[in-house]
PDB file of C-alpha atoms in Angstrom:
ATOM      1  CA  ILE A   1      77.837  -5.302 -16.177  1.00 43.00           C
ATOM      2  CA  GLY A   2      74.592  -3.753 -17.378  1.00 41.00           C
ATOM      3  CA  VAL A   3      72.529  -1.061 -15.662  1.00 44.00           C
ATOM      4  CA  ASP A   4      68.790  -1.272 -16.428  1.00 43.00           C
ATOM      5  CA  VAL A   5      67.189   2.167 -16.750  1.00 44.00           C
ATOM      6  CA  GLY A   6      64.635   1.315 -19.369  1.00 46.00           C
ATOM      7  CA  GLY A   7      67.317  -0.270 -21.545  1.00 48.00           C
ATOM      8  CA  GLN A   8      70.629  -1.901 -20.695  1.00 51.00           C
ATOM      9  CA  LEU A   9      73.689   0.305 -20.320  1.00 60.00           C
ATOM     10  CA  PRO A  10      76.726  -1.978 -20.722  1.00 71.00           C
ATOM     11  CA  ALA A  11      79.778  -0.890 -18.760  1.00 77.00           C
ATOM     12  CA  ASP A  12      83.198  -2.157 -17.708  1.00 87.00           C
ATOM     13  CA  VAL A  13      84.105  -1.475 -14.075  1.00 89.00           C
ATOM     14  CA  ASP A  14      87.555  -1.609 -12.474  1.00 91.00           C
ATOM     15  CA  ALA A  15      87.707  -0.956  -8.727  1.00 91.00           C
ATOM     16  CA  ASN A  16      90.595  -0.782  -6.265  1.00 94.00           C
ATOM     17  CA  ALA A  17      89.554  -0.408  -2.631  1.00 93.00           C
ATOM     18  CA  THR A  18      91.034  -1.065   0.819  1.00 94.00           C
ATOM     19  CA  LEU A  19      89.424  -1.475   4.230  1.00 90.00           C
ATOM     20  CA  VAL A  20      91.163   1.072   6.464  1.00 82.00           C
ATOM     21  CA  ALA A  21      92.033  -0.515   9.820  1.00 80.00           C
ATOM     22  CA  GLY A  22      90.542   1.392  12.748  1.00 79.00           C
ATOM     23  CA  ALA A  23      88.808   3.945  10.523  1.00 80.00           C
ATOM     24  CA  ASN A  24      85.621   1.942   9.857  1.00 83.00           C
ATOM     25  CA  LYS A  25      85.612   2.897   6.183  1.00 90.00           C
ATOM     26  CA  ILE A  26      86.691   1.702   2.762  1.00 93.00           C
ATOM     27  CA  ASP A  27      89.282   3.776   0.941  1.00 95.00           C
ATOM     28  CA  VAL A  28      88.474   3.715  -2.780  1.00 95.00           C
ATOM     29  CA  THR A  29      91.738   4.511  -4.526  1.00 95.00           C
ATOM     30  CA  ARG A  30      90.138   4.040  -7.934  1.00 94.00           C
ATOM     31  CA  LEU A  31      86.677   3.381  -9.328  1.00 93.00           C
ATOM     32  CA  LEU A  32      86.919   3.340 -13.113  1.00 93.00           C
ATOM     33  CA  LEU A  33      83.790   2.906 -15.212  1.00 91.00           C
ATOM     34  CA  LYS A  34      83.908   2.718 -18.999  1.00 91.00           C
ATOM     35  CA  THR A  35      80.805   2.720 -21.175  1.00 87.00           C
ATOM     36  CA  GLY A  36      81.016   3.254 -24.911  1.00 85.00           C
ATOM     37  CA  ARG A  37      83.390   6.150 -25.560  1.00 87.00           C
ATOM     38  CA  SER A  38      82.984   7.608 -22.050  1.00 91.00           C
ATOM     39  CA  THR A  39      85.251   7.095 -19.038  1.00 93.00           C
ATOM     40  CA  PHE A  40      84.435   7.968 -15.415  1.00 94.00           C
ATOM     41  CA  ASP A  41      87.449   7.849 -13.085  1.00 96.00           C
ATOM     42  CA  PHE A  42      86.663   8.400  -9.380  1.00 96.00           C
ATOM     43  CA  ALA A  43      88.314   7.995  -5.983  1.00 97.00           C
ATOM     44  CA  GLY A  44      87.065   8.554  -2.443  1.00 97.00           C
ATOM     45  CA  SER A  45      85.649   6.715   0.544  1.00 96.00           C
ATOM     46  CA  ILE A  46      82.662   4.624   1.650  1.00 95.00           C
ATOM     47  CA  GLY A  47      81.622   3.833   5.213  1.00 94.00           C
ATOM     48  CA  PRO A  48      78.738   3.541   7.688  1.00 93.00           C
ATOM     49  CA  LYS A  49      76.884   6.760   8.422  1.00 92.00           C
ATOM     50  CA  PRO A  50      76.770   7.584  12.154  1.00 88.00           C
ATOM     51  CA  ALA A  51      73.422   6.474  13.569  1.00 84.00           C
ATOM     52  CA  THR A  52      70.771   9.154  14.039  1.00 86.00           C
ATOM     53  CA  ALA A  53      67.514   8.576  15.922  1.00 87.00           C
ATOM     54  CA  GLY A  54      64.592   8.126  13.548  1.00 86.00           C
ATOM     55  CA  GLU A  55      66.747   7.688  10.442  1.00 88.00           C
ATOM     56  CA  GLU A  56      67.235   4.512   8.445  1.00 92.00           C
ATOM     57  CA  PRO A  57      70.734   2.998   8.790  1.00 92.00           C
ATOM     58  CA  ALA A  58      72.861   3.930   5.796  1.00 95.00           C
ATOM     59  CA  TYR A  59      76.297   3.954   4.257  1.00 95.00           C
ATOM     60  CA  ARG A  60      77.735   7.273   3.163  1.00 96.00           C
ATOM     61  CA  TYR A  61      80.045   7.848   0.228  1.00 97.00           C
ATOM     62  CA  ASP A  62      82.094  10.734  -1.137  1.00 97.00           C
ATOM     63  CA  LEU A  63      83.707  10.337  -4.558  1.00 97.00           C
ATOM     64  CA  THR A  64      85.644  12.848  -6.643  1.00 98.00           C
ATOM     65  CA  SER A  65      87.081  12.823 -10.142  1.00 97.00           C
ATOM     66  CA  ASP A  66      89.806  15.088 -11.479  1.00 94.00           C
ATOM     67  CA  GLY A  67      89.868  13.537 -14.935  1.00 90.00           C
ATOM     68  CA  SER A  68      86.776  11.959 -16.520  1.00 95.00           C
ATOM     69  CA  LYS A  69      85.644  12.017 -20.146  1.00 93.00           C
ATOM     70  CA  LEU A  70      82.110  12.073 -21.549  1.00 90.00           C
ATOM     71  CA  SER A  71      81.495  11.221 -25.203  1.00 87.00           C
ATOM     72  CA  PRO A  72      77.984   9.879 -25.993  1.00 84.00           C
ATOM     73  CA  SER A  73      77.860   7.829 -29.186  1.00 80.00           C
ATOM     74  CA  GLU A  74      74.964   9.916 -30.576  1.00 79.00           C
ATOM     75  CA  SER A  75      76.763  13.240 -30.118  1.00 82.00           C
ATOM     76  CA  PRO A  76      78.715  14.988 -32.896  1.00 82.00           C
ATOM     77  CA  GLU A  77      80.581  17.118 -30.336  1.00 85.00           C
ATOM     78  CA  PRO A  78      84.182  16.486 -29.208  1.00 87.00           C
ATOM     79  CA  ALA A  79      84.674  14.458 -26.030  1.00 88.00           C
ATOM     80  CA  LEU A  80      84.153  16.513 -22.861  1.00 91.00           C
ATOM     81  CA  ASP A  81      86.804  16.435 -20.130  1.00 92.00           C
ATOM     82  CA  PHE A  82      85.429  17.329 -16.701  1.00 94.00           C
ATOM     83  CA  VAL A  83      86.004  17.171 -12.955  1.00 95.00           C
ATOM     84  CA  ALA A  84      83.247  16.113 -10.585  1.00 96.00           C
ATOM     85  CA  ARG A  85      82.160  15.294  -7.057  1.00 97.00           C
ATOM     86  CA  ILE A  86      79.272  13.116  -5.932  1.00 97.00           C
ATOM     87  CA  ALA A  87      78.425  12.491  -2.286  1.00 98.00           C
ATOM     88  CA  GLY A  88      75.481  10.952  -0.496  1.00 97.00           C
ATOM     89  CA  VAL A  89      74.173   7.791   1.145  1.00 97.00           C
ATOM     90  CA  TYR A  90      72.945   4.307   0.321  1.00 96.00           C
ATOM     91  CA  GLN A  91      70.020   2.942   2.362  1.00 96.00           C
ATOM     92  CA  PRO A  92      70.078  -0.890   2.201  1.00 95.00           C
ATOM     93  CA  LYS A  93      66.655  -1.391   3.799  1.00 94.00           C
ATOM     94  CA  SER A  94      64.821   0.699   1.196  1.00 94.00           C
ATOM     95  CA  ASN A  95      67.374  -0.147  -1.527  1.00 96.00           C
ATOM     96  CA  LYS A  96      67.819   3.529  -2.317  1.00 96.00           C
ATOM     97  CA  LEU A  97      70.913   5.384  -3.512  1.00 96.00           C
ATOM     98  CA  ILE A  98      70.838   9.112  -2.766  1.00 97.00           C
ATOM     99  CA  ALA A  99      73.223  11.705  -4.190  1.00 97.00           C
ATOM    100  CA  GLU A 100      72.907  14.676  -1.861  1.00 97.00           C
ATOM    101  CA  LYS A 101      75.591  16.620  -3.715  1.00 97.00           C
ATOM    102  CA  ILE A 102      76.414  16.475  -7.421  1.00 97.00           C
ATOM    103  CA  GLY A 103      78.941  18.887  -8.856  1.00 96.00           C
ATOM    104  CA  VAL A 104      80.417  18.921 -12.357  1.00 95.00           C
ATOM    105  CA  ARG A 105      82.851  21.512 -13.708  1.00 93.00           C
ATOM    106  CA  SER A 106      84.002  21.671 -17.321  1.00 89.00           C
ATOM    107  CA  GLY A 107      85.710  25.062 -17.345  1.00 77.00           C
ATOM    108  CA  SER A 108      86.725  27.951 -15.121  1.00 76.00           C
ATOM    109  CA  SER A 109      83.125  29.137 -14.632  1.00 80.00           C
ATOM    110  CA  SER A 110      81.005  26.371 -16.183  1.00 89.00           C
ATOM    111  CA  GLU A 111      79.280  24.128 -13.670  1.00 93.00           C
ATOM    112  CA  VAL A 112      76.386  21.787 -13.031  1.00 94.00           C
ATOM    113  CA  LEU A 113      75.008  21.369  -9.503  1.00 96.00           C
ATOM    114  CA  GLY A 114      72.297  18.966  -8.461  1.00 96.00           C
ATOM    115  CA  THR A 115      70.829  16.147  -6.428  1.00 97.00           C
ATOM    116  CA  ALA A 116      69.487  12.724  -7.340  1.00 96.00           C
ATOM    117  CA  SER A 117      68.061   9.503  -5.959  1.00 97.00           C
ATOM    118  CA  VAL A 118      67.672   6.030  -7.437  1.00 95.00           C
ATOM    119  CA  THR A 119      65.218   3.514  -5.952  1.00 96.00           C
ATOM    120  CA  PHE A 120      66.012  -0.039  -7.040  1.00 94.00           C
ATOM    121  CA  ILE A 121      63.479  -2.847  -7.426  1.00 93.00           C
ATOM    122  CA  ASP A 122      63.939  -6.588  -7.928  1.00 90.00           C
ATOM    123  CA  ASN A 123      62.452  -6.742 -11.419  1.00 88.00           C
ATOM    124  CA  GLY A 124      62.486  -3.768 -13.751  1.00 88.00           C
ATOM    125  CA  PRO A 125      64.080  -0.352 -14.071  1.00 89.00           C
ATOM    126  CA  PRO A 126      64.617   1.779 -10.959  1.00 92.00           C
ATOM    127  CA  GLY A 127      62.779   4.920 -10.009  1.00 93.00           C
ATOM    128  CA  ILE A 128      64.864   8.026 -10.649  1.00 93.00           C
ATOM    129  CA  SER A 129      64.624  11.526  -9.247  1.00 94.00           C
ATOM    130  CA  LEU A 130      67.063  14.059 -10.696  1.00 93.00           C
ATOM    131  CA  SER A 131      67.363  17.816 -10.299  1.00 95.00           C
ATOM    132  CA  LEU A 132      70.120  19.738 -12.112  1.00 93.00           C
ATOM    133  CA  ASN A 133      71.044  23.415 -12.310  1.00 95.00           C
ATOM    134  CA  ILE A 134      73.419  24.599 -15.036  1.00 93.00           C
ATOM    135  CA  HIS A 135      75.329  27.880 -14.996  1.00 93.00           C
ATOM    136  CA  ASP A 136      77.359  29.556 -17.755  1.00 92.00           C
ATOM    137  CA  MET A 137      78.255  26.467 -19.778  1.00 92.00           C
ATOM    138  CA  PRO A 138      78.961  26.084 -23.520  1.00 90.00           C
ATOM    139  CA  VAL A 139      76.107  24.454 -25.415  1.00 88.00           C
ATOM    140  CA  SER A 140      78.520  21.756 -26.623  1.00 89.00           C
ATOM    141  CA  HIS A 141      79.209  20.768 -22.994  1.00 90.00           C
ATOM    142  CA  VAL A 142      75.534  20.685 -22.036  1.00 87.00           C
ATOM    143  CA  LYS A 143      74.805  18.443 -25.018  1.00 85.00           C
ATOM    144  CA  GLN A 144      77.332  15.921 -23.718  1.00 86.00           C
ATOM    145  CA  LEU A 145      76.030  16.067 -20.136  1.00 84.00           C
ATOM    146  CA  TRP A 146      72.311  15.684 -20.978  1.00 77.00           C
ATOM    147  CA  PRO A 147      71.290  12.288 -19.456  1.00 71.00           C
ATOM    148  CA  TRP A 148      70.511   9.750 -22.188  1.00 68.00           C
ATOM    149  CA  PHE A 149      67.374   8.549 -20.355  1.00 65.00           C
ATOM    150  CA  SER A 150      65.820  12.030 -20.009  1.00 65.00           C
ATOM    151  CA  ALA A 151      63.543  13.455 -22.751  1.00 65.00           C
ATOM    152  CA  ARG A 152      65.096  11.255 -25.424  1.00 69.00           C
ATOM    153  CA  ASN A 153      63.496  12.908 -28.483  1.00 74.00           C
ATOM    154  CA  ALA A 154      64.337  16.433 -27.323  1.00 75.00           C
ATOM    155  CA  ARG A 155      67.878  15.331 -26.485  1.00 79.00           C
ATOM    156  CA  LEU A 156      68.461  13.786 -29.920  1.00 78.00           C
ATOM    157  CA  TRP A 157      67.064  16.902 -31.628  1.00 81.00           C
ATOM    158  CA  VAL A 158      69.380  19.180 -29.631  1.00 83.00           C
ATOM    159  CA  LEU A 159      72.394  16.947 -30.334  1.00 83.00           C
ATOM    160  CA  SER A 160      71.745  17.166 -34.077  1.00 83.00           C
ATOM    161  CA  ASN A 161      70.451  20.719 -34.490  1.00 82.00           C
ATOM    162  CA  LEU A 162      71.790  23.128 -31.846  1.00 84.00           C
ATOM    163  CA  PHE A 163      75.336  24.461 -32.185  1.00 87.00           C
ATOM    164  CA  GLY A 164      77.531  27.085 -30.559  1.00 88.00           C
ATOM    165  CA  GLY A 165      76.675  29.626 -27.887  1.00 90.00           C
ATOM    166  CA  ARG A 166      76.275  29.243 -24.152  1.00 91.00           C
ATOM    167  CA  VAL A 167      73.649  28.087 -21.704  1.00 91.00           C
ATOM    168  CA  VAL A 168      73.530  31.034 -19.312  1.00 93.00           C
ATOM    169  CA  ASP A 169      71.202  29.320 -16.841  1.00 94.00           C
ATOM    170  CA  ALA A 170      69.127  26.161 -16.972  1.00 92.00           C
ATOM    171  CA  THR A 171      67.213  23.720 -14.805  1.00 92.00           C
ATOM    172  CA  LEU A 172      66.261  20.116 -15.525  1.00 89.00           C
ATOM    173  CA  GLN A 173      63.881  17.970 -13.471  1.00 92.00           C
ATOM    174  CA  PHE A 174      63.327  14.247 -13.966  1.00 90.00           C
ATOM    175  CA  GLN A 175      60.913  12.278 -11.760  1.00 93.00           C
ATOM    176  CA  VAL A 176      59.848   8.701 -12.548  1.00 91.00           C
ATOM    177  CA  VAL A 177      58.633   5.920 -10.270  1.00 93.00           C
ATOM    178  CA  PRO A 178      60.187   2.420 -10.214  1.00 93.00           C
ATOM    179  CA  GLY A 179      59.174   0.307 -13.209  1.00 90.00           C
ATOM    180  CA  ARG A 180      58.150   3.336 -15.278  1.00 87.00           C
ATOM    181  CA  LEU A 181      61.054   3.663 -17.707  1.00 83.00           C
ATOM    182  CA  GLY A 182      60.921   1.580 -20.850  1.00 79.00           C
ATOM    183  CA  ASN A 183      57.234   0.636 -20.557  1.00 79.00           C
ATOM    184  CA  GLY A 184      56.406   2.139 -23.953  1.00 80.00           C
ATOM    185  CA  VAL A 185      54.463   5.134 -22.629  1.00 84.00           C
ATOM    186  CA  PRO A 186      56.061   8.546 -23.367  1.00 82.00           C
ATOM    187  CA  LEU A 187      57.078  10.535 -20.306  1.00 81.00           C
ATOM    188  CA  SER A 188      54.683  13.317 -19.362  1.00 86.00           C
ATOM    189  CA  ALA A 189      55.431  16.978 -18.650  1.00 85.00           C
ATOM    190  CA  ASP A 190      55.091  16.165 -14.943  1.00 90.00           C
ATOM    191  CA  GLU A 191      57.861  13.564 -15.186  1.00 90.00           C
ATOM    192  CA  VAL A 192      60.466  15.491 -17.170  1.00 86.00           C
ATOM    193  CA  PHE A 193      60.642  19.253 -17.584  1.00 88.00           C
ATOM    194  CA  GLY A 194      63.150  22.071 -17.637  1.00 86.00           C
ATOM    195  CA  ARG A 195      64.055  25.593 -18.678  1.00 90.00           C
ATOM    196  CA  PHE A 196      67.091  26.664 -20.709  1.00 87.00           C
ATOM    197  CA  GLN A 197      68.350  30.208 -21.298  1.00 91.00           C
ATOM    198  CA  VAL A 198      70.604  30.025 -24.359  1.00 90.00           C
ATOM    199  CA  GLU A 199      72.609  32.840 -25.962  1.00 91.00           C
ATOM    200  CA  GLY A 200      74.551  33.022 -29.225  1.00 91.00           C
ATOM    201  CA  SER A 201      73.497  29.644 -30.641  1.00 88.00           C
ATOM    202  CA  ARG A 202      72.547  28.643 -34.152  1.00 82.00           C
ATOM    203  CA  PHE A 203      70.115  25.868 -34.941  1.00 75.00           C
ATOM    204  CA  ASP A 204      68.465  23.989 -37.760  1.00 66.00           C
ATOM    205  CA  THR A 205      64.679  24.409 -37.547  1.00 63.00           C
ATOM    206  CA  ALA A 206      63.986  21.232 -39.499  1.00 57.00           C
ATOM    207  CA  GLY A 207      62.812  18.108 -37.703  1.00 51.00           C
ATOM    208  CA  ARG A 208      60.433  17.391 -34.836  1.00 55.00           C
ATOM    209  CA  ILE A 209      61.044  17.267 -31.093  1.00 51.00           C
TER     210      ILE A 209
END
């Protein structure tokens, strides 16, 4: 399959799921996604969200991974093993996937917490809203976790020029409307922005961001 976010992301997907009798949910024993050198191995459940007055009908999901690997092709860093949880809802009427809870841990104290939403359209890339908070994580791990579609030039510069040390605290915000990605216009400071507090790193000052 290919996911269009301003450029196709080819991926192989292997899913094993069972409809649980009487429980009104689907038990996902394995959802394995492979793209490039990265592997995302999740399990969990999917089912209708209990109806609430004034809210759009939705399906809720809760997926966890105790053994995934992230290794972007552009990165010189070793592959990153991590555990993760993502939970939220899918709203069929508005064609919107919402991640109310995102949690990634790559060490005893290193973690990323966040939220996200993806609004799909019939023709063109989806709208994406992403908010991440990073705490006490090695720079090498953050380099692997940086989304490929967010601040591409800055990301490539960091991958090639920043080494060692830790990201003590950081925030990253990404807000684009449907159809925006891949239209040839650089993202503005209102669409992607963040703050990183880095300690103990070395970097090459050559090149442009």
